[in-house]
Short mmCIF file of C-alpha atoms in Angstrom, two decimals:
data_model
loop_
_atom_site.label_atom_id
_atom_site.label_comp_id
_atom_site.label_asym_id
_atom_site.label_seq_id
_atom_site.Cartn_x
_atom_site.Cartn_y
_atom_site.Cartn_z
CA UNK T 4 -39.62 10.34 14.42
CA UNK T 5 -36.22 9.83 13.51
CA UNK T 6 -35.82 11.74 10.99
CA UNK T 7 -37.24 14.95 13.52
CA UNK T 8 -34.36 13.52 15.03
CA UNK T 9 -31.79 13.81 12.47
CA UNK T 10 -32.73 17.25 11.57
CA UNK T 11 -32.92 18.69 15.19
CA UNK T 12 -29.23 17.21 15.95
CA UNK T 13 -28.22 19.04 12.18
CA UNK T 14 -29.31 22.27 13.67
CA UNK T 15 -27.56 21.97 16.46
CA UNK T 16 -24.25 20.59 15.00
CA UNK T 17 -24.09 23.56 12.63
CA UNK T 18 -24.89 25.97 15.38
CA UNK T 19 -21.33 25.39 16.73
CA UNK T 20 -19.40 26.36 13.54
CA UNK T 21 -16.05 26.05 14.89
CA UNK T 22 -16.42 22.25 15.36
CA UNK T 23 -17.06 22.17 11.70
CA UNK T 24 -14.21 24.77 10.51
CA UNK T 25 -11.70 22.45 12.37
CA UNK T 26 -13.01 19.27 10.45
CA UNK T 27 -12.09 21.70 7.29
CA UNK T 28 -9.14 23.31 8.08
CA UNK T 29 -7.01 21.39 10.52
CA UNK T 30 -6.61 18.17 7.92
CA UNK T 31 -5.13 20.93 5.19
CA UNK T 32 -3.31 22.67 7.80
CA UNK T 33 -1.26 19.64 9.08
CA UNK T 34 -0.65 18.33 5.77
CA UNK T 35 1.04 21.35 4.15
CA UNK T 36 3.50 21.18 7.19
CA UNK T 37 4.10 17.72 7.36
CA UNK T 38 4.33 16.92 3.66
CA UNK T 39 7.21 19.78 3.24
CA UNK T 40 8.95 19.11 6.85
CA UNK T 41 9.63 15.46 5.79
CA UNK T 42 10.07 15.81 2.23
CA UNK T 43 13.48 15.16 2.02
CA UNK T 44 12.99 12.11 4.28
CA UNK T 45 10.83 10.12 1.89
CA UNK T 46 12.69 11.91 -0.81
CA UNK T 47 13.61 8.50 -3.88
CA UNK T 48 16.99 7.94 -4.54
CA UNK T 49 18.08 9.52 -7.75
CA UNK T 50 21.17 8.57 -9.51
CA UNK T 51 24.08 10.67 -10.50
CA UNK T 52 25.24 10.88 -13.70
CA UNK T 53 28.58 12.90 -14.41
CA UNK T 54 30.04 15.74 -12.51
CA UNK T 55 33.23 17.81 -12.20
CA UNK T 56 36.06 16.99 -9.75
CA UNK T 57 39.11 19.61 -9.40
CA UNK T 58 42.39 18.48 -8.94
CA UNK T 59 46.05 19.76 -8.00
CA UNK T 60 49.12 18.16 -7.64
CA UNK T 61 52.71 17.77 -6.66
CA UNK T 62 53.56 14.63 -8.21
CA UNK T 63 56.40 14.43 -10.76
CA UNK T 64 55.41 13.42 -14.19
CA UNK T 65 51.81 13.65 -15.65
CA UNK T 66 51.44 10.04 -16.02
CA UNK T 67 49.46 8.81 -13.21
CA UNK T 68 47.22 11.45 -13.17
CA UNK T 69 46.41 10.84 -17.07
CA UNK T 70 45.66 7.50 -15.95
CA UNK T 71 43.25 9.28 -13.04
CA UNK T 72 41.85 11.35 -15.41
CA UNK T 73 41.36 8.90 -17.91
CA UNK T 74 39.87 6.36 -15.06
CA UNK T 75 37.82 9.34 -13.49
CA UNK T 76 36.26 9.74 -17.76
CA UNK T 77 34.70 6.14 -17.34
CA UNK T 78 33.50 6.35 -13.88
CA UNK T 79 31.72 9.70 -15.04
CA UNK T 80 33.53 11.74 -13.08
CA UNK T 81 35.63 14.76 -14.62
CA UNK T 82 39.15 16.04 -13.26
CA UNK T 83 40.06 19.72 -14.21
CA UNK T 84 43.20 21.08 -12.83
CA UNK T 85 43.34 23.66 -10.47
CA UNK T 86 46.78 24.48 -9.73
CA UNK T 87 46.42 27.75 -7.69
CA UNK T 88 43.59 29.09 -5.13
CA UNK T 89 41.83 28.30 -2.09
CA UNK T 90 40.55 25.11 -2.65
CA UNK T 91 37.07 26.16 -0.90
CA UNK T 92 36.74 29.18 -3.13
CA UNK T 93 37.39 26.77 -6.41
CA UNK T 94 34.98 24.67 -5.30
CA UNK T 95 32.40 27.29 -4.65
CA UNK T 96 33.22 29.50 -7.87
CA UNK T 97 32.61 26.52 -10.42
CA UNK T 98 30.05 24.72 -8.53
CA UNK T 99 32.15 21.14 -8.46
CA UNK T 100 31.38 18.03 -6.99
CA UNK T 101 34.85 18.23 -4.57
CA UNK T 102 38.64 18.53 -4.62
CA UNK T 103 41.44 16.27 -4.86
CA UNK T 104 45.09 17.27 -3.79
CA UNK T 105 47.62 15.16 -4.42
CA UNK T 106 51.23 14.73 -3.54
CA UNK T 107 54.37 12.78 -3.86
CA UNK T 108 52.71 10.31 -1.27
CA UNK T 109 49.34 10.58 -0.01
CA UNK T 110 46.19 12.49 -1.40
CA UNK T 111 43.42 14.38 0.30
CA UNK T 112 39.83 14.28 -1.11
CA UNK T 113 37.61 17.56 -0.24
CA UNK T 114 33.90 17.30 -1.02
CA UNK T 115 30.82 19.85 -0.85
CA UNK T 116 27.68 19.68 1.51
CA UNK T 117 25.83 20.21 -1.65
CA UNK T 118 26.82 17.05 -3.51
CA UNK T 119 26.56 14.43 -0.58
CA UNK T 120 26.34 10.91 -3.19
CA UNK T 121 28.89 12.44 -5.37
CA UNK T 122 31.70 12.90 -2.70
CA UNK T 123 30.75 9.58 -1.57
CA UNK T 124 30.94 8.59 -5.52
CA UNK T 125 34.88 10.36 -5.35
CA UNK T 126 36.40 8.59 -2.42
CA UNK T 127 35.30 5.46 -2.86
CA UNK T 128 36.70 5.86 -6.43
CA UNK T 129 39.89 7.56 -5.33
CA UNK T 130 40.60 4.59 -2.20
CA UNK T 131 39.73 2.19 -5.52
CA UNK T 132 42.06 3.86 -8.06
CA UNK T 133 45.16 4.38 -5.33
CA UNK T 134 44.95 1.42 -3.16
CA UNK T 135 44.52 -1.20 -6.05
CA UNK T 136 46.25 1.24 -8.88
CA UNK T 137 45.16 3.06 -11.34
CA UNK T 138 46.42 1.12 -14.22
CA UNK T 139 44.81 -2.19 -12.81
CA UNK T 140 41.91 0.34 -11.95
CA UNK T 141 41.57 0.81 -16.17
CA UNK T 142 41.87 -2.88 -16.42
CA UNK T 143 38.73 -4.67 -17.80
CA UNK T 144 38.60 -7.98 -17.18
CA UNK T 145 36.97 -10.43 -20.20
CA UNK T 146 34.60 -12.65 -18.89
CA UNK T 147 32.61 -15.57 -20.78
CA UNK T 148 28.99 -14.31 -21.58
CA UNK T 149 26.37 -15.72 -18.94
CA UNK T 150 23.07 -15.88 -19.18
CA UNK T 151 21.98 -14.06 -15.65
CA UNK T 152 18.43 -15.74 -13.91
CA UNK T 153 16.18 -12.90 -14.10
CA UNK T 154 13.58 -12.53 -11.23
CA UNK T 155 11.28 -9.80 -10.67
CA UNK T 156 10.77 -10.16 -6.56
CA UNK T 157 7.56 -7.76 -5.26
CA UNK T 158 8.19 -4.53 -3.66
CA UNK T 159 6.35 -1.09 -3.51
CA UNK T 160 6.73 1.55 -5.82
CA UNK T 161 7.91 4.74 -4.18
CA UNK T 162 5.67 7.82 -2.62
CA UNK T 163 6.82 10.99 -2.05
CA UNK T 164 5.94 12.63 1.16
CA UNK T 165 3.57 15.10 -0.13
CA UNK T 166 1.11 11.91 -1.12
CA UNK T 167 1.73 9.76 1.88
CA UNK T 168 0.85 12.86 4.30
CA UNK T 169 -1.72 13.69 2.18
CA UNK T 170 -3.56 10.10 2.41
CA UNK T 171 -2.16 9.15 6.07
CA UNK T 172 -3.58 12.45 8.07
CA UNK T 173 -7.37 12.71 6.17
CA UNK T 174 -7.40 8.60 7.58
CA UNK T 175 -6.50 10.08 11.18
CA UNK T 176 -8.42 13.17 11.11
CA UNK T 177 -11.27 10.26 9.94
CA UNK T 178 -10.66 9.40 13.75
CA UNK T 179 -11.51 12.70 14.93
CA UNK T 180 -15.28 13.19 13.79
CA UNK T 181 -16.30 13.00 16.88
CA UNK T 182 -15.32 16.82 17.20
CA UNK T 183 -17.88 17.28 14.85
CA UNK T 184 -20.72 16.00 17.79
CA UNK T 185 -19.93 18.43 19.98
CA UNK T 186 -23.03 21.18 19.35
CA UNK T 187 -25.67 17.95 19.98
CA UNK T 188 -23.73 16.30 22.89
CA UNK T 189 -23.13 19.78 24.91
CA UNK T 190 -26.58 21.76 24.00
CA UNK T 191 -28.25 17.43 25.01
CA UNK T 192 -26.38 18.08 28.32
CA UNK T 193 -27.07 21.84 28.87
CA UNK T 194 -30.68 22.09 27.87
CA UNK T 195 -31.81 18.40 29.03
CA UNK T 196 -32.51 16.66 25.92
CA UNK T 197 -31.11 13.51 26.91
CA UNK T 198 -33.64 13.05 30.43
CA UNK T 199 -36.46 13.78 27.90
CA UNK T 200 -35.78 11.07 25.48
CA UNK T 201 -35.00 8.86 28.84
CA UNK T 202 -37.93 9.07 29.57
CA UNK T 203 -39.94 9.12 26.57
CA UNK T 204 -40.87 6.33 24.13
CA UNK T 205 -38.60 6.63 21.53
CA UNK T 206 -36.31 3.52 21.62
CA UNK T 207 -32.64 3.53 22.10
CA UNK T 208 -31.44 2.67 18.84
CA UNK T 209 -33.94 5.53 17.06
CA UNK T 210 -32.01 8.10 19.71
CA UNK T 211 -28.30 6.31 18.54
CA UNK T 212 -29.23 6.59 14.80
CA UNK T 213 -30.99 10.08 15.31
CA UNK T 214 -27.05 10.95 16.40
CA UNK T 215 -24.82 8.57 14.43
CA UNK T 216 -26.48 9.90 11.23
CA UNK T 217 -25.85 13.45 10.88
CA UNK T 218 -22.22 13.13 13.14
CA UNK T 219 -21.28 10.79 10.10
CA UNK T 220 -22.67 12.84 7.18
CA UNK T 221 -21.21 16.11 8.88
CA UNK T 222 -17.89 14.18 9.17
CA UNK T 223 -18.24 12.54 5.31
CA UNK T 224 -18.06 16.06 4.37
CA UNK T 225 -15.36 17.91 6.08
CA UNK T 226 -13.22 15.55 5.59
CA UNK T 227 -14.48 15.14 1.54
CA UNK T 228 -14.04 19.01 1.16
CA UNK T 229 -10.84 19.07 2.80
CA UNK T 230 -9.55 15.88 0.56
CA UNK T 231 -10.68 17.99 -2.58
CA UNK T 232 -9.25 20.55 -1.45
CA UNK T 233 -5.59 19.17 -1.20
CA UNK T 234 -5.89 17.21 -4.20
CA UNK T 235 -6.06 21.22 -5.65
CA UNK T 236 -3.46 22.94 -3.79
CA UNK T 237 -1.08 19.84 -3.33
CA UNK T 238 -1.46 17.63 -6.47
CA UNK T 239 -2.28 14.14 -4.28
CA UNK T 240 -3.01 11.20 -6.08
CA UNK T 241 -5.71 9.14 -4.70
CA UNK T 242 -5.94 5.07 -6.19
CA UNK T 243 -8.93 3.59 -7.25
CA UNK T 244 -11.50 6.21 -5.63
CA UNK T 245 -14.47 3.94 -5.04
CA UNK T 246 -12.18 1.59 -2.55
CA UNK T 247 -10.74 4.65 -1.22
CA UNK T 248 -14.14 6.27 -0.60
CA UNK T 249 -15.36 3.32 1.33
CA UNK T 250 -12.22 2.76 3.52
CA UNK T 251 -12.47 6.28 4.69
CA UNK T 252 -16.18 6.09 4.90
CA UNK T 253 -15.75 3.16 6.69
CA UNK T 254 -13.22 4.72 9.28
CA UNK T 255 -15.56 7.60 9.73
CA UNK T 256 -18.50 5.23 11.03
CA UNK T 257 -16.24 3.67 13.05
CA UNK T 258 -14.83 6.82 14.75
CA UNK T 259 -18.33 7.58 15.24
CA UNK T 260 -19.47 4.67 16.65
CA UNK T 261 -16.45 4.80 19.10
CA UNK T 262 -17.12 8.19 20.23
CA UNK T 263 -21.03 7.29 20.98
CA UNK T 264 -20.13 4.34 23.20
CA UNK T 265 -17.55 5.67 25.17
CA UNK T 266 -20.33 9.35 25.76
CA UNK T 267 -23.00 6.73 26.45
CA UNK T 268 -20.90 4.83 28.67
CA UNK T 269 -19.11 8.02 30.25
CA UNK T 270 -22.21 10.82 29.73
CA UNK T 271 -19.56 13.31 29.41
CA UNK T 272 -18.61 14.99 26.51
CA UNK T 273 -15.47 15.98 28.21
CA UNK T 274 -14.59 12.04 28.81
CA UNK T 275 -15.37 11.13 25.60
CA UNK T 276 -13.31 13.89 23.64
CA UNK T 277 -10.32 13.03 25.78
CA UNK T 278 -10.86 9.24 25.57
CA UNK T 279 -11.65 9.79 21.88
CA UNK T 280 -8.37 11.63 20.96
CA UNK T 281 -6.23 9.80 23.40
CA UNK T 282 -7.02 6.52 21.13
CA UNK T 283 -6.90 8.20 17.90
CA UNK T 284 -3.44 9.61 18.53
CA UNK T 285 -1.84 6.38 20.26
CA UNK T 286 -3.73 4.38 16.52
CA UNK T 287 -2.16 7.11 14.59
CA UNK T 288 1.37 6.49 16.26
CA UNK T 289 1.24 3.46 15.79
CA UNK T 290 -0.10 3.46 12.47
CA UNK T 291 2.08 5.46 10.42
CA UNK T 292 -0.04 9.08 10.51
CA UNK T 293 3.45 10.77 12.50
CA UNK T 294 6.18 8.56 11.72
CA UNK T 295 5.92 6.96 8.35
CA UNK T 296 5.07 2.70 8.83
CA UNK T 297 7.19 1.89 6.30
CA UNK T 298 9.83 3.49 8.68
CA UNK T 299 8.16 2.54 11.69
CA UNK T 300 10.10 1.05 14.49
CA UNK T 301 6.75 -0.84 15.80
CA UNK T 302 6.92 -4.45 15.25
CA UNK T 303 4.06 -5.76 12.83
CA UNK T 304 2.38 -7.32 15.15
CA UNK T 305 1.79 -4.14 17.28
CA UNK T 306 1.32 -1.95 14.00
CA UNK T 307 -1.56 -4.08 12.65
CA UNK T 308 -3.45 -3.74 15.92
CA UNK T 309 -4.12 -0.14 14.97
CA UNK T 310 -7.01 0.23 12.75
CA UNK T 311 -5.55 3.63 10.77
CA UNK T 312 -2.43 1.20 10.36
CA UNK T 313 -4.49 -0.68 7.90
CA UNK T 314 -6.66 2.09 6.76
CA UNK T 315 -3.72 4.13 5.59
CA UNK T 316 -1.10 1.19 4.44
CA UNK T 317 -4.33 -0.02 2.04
CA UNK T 318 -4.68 3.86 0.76
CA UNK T 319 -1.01 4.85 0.03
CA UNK T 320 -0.58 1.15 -1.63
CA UNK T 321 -3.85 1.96 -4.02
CA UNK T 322 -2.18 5.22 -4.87
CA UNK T 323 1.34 4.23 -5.71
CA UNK T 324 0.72 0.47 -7.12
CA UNK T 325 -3.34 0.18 -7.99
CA UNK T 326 -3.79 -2.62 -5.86
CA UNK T 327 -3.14 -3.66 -1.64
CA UNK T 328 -3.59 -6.85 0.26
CA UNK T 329 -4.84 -4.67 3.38
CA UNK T 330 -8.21 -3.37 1.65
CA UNK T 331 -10.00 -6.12 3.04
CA UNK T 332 -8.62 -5.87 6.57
CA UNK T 333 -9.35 -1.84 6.29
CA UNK T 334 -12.92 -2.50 5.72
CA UNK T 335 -13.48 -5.17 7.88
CA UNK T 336 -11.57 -3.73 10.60
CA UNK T 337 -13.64 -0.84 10.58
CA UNK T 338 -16.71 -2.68 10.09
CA UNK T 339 -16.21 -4.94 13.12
CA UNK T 340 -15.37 -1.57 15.48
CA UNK T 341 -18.99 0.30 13.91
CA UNK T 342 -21.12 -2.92 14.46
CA UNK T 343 -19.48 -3.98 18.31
CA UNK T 344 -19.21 0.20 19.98
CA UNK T 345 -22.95 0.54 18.32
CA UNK T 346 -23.81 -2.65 19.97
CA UNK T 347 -22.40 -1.46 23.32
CA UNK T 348 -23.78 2.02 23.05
CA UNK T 349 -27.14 1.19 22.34
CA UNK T 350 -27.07 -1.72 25.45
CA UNK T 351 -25.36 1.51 27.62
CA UNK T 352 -28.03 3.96 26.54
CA UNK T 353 -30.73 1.19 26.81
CA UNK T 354 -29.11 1.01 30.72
CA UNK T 355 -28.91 4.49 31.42
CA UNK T 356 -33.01 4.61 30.59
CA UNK T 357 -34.05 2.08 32.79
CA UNK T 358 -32.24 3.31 35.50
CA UNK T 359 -33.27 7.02 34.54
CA UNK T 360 -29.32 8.09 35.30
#
């Protein structure tokens, strides 16, 4: 009987194509805007090697600015004098990092929009140079040779945005299956399928499994089309895919269970897509799929109430380092929400039949 079941609620799932196109298409969709929008947020810190300063000045004597120059060489940053045009259109025309003027008593450092860390780079070394002197500036002190303590202190390798939004929104659009439920849950309320089972003989957990099965199947394979699918178009890297596969299989059971209890509980589909999204997106908030956690002004103890907190954290950690602390918590997590909203739905169902509501 339940597998009549199963294949009767298949029919109608795929009946409303849309449901299933969104499962497809939205995940893709909101990761090709959100990776690029917040690219240069996540973006690592690269270091800067040499680049060209230009320089004029009014000083007498070509001393202290051989000493700048000279100074400026070891630093890695390269003075070329420019004694005549507009300083902006210098800049501009030889593509340098900024501009120093000098005079008999002050200077004035000018740096580009395009080369943020190297105008940073340029006044701290000009207020260095001037304020302590250049000549004590070329001064290198000898020191005795020490032998440094070497530690190597735990931290997380870095992931560019195009990964992290590529693992953080398949986790939350894990928490949106439910959408997929929609052609069973309306045509049971339009046509009266769910009076009939009430009050036939087919037990309550046979009707909940005839349900949960092909919403989580459906869901297993949106969301696995649409993960292949940006692995293609946006080169994601995925860590060890057989714990990655089961987190996010696990998240799509529990999603599903969720989404059961609160239609068995509510017997409206239009209760249970807005309680359904309403606690995905507050989870996904909270849990890094907007704002990055690792950026996150949540405390921990708020973030690690959200399941997707733990789903994604233990995903992105698996693809940049191989290894997370918060696979176990991701599984069990999700395990603990499947097992407890099937329990409830099935007891709310089993309810509902007695009382033939």
């Amino acid at each position: 009987m339940i597998r009549y079941l199963i294949k009767n609620n298949f029919k109608l799932m795929y009946r409303n194509t849309w449901s299933i196109v969104t499962m497809l298409v939205a995940p893709i969709l909101v990761i090709a805007v959100l990776s690029s929008a917040f690219a240069g947020l996540m973006k690592s810190y690269e270091d800067v090697d040499e680049f060209s300063v230009g320089y004029r000045t009014q000083m007498a004597g070509d001393s202290i600015m051989e000493a700048v120059r000279e100074a400026g060489e070891q630093a890695g940053i390269l003075f070329y004098e420019y004694p005549e045009g507009e300083i902006k259109e210098v800049v501009q025309k030889y593509e340098m990092a900024g501009f120093v003027e000098f005079s008999e008593d002050e200077y004035t450092v000018y740096t580009s929009e395009d080369y943020k860390v190297e105008g940073i780079t340029l006044e701290y070394f000009m207020h260095k140079a001037m304020s302590e002197g250049v000549n004590t500036a070329l001064q290198v002190e000898e020191k005795p040779d020490i032998t440094p303590a070497i530690e190597h202190p735990e931290y997380m390798s870095a992931i560019d945005s195009v990964d992290y939004y590529g693992i953080a929104f398949i986790v939350y659009f894990c928490w949106c299956g439910i959408i997929c439920a929609t052609g069973v849950l309306s045509n049971e309320k339009k046509y009266g399928i769910g009076r009939r089972f009430r009050v036939s003989d087919i037990s309550e957990i046979k009707n909940y499994l005839g349900k949960f099965i092909p919403i989580v199947l459906t869901a297993t394979a949106g969301i696995g089309i649409a993960t292949g699918v940006t692995i293609l178009l946006f080169d994601i890297h995925w860590g060890k895919p057989l714990w990655s596969f089961c987190i996010i299989l696990l998240m799509i059971l529990a999603q599903t269970a969720l989404g059961l209890m609160f239609y068995n509980i509510s017997n409206s589909l239009v209760i249970t897509i807005i309680l359904q999204f309403t606690v995905a997106w507050v989870m996904g908030f909270v849990g890094g799929s907007f704002e990055t956690y690792m950026f996150s002004a949540f405390s921990d103890s708020i973030k690690h109430l959200s399941p997707i907190y733990h789903g994604t954290r233990a995903l992105v950690e698996l693809s940049c380092m191989g290894e997370s602390s918060y696979v176990g918590s991701a599984l069990i997590y999700a395990l603990a929400i499947t097992v407890i909203c099937s329990v409830i739905a099935i007891l709310a169902g089993t309810i509902r039949k007695r009382g033939k509501a």
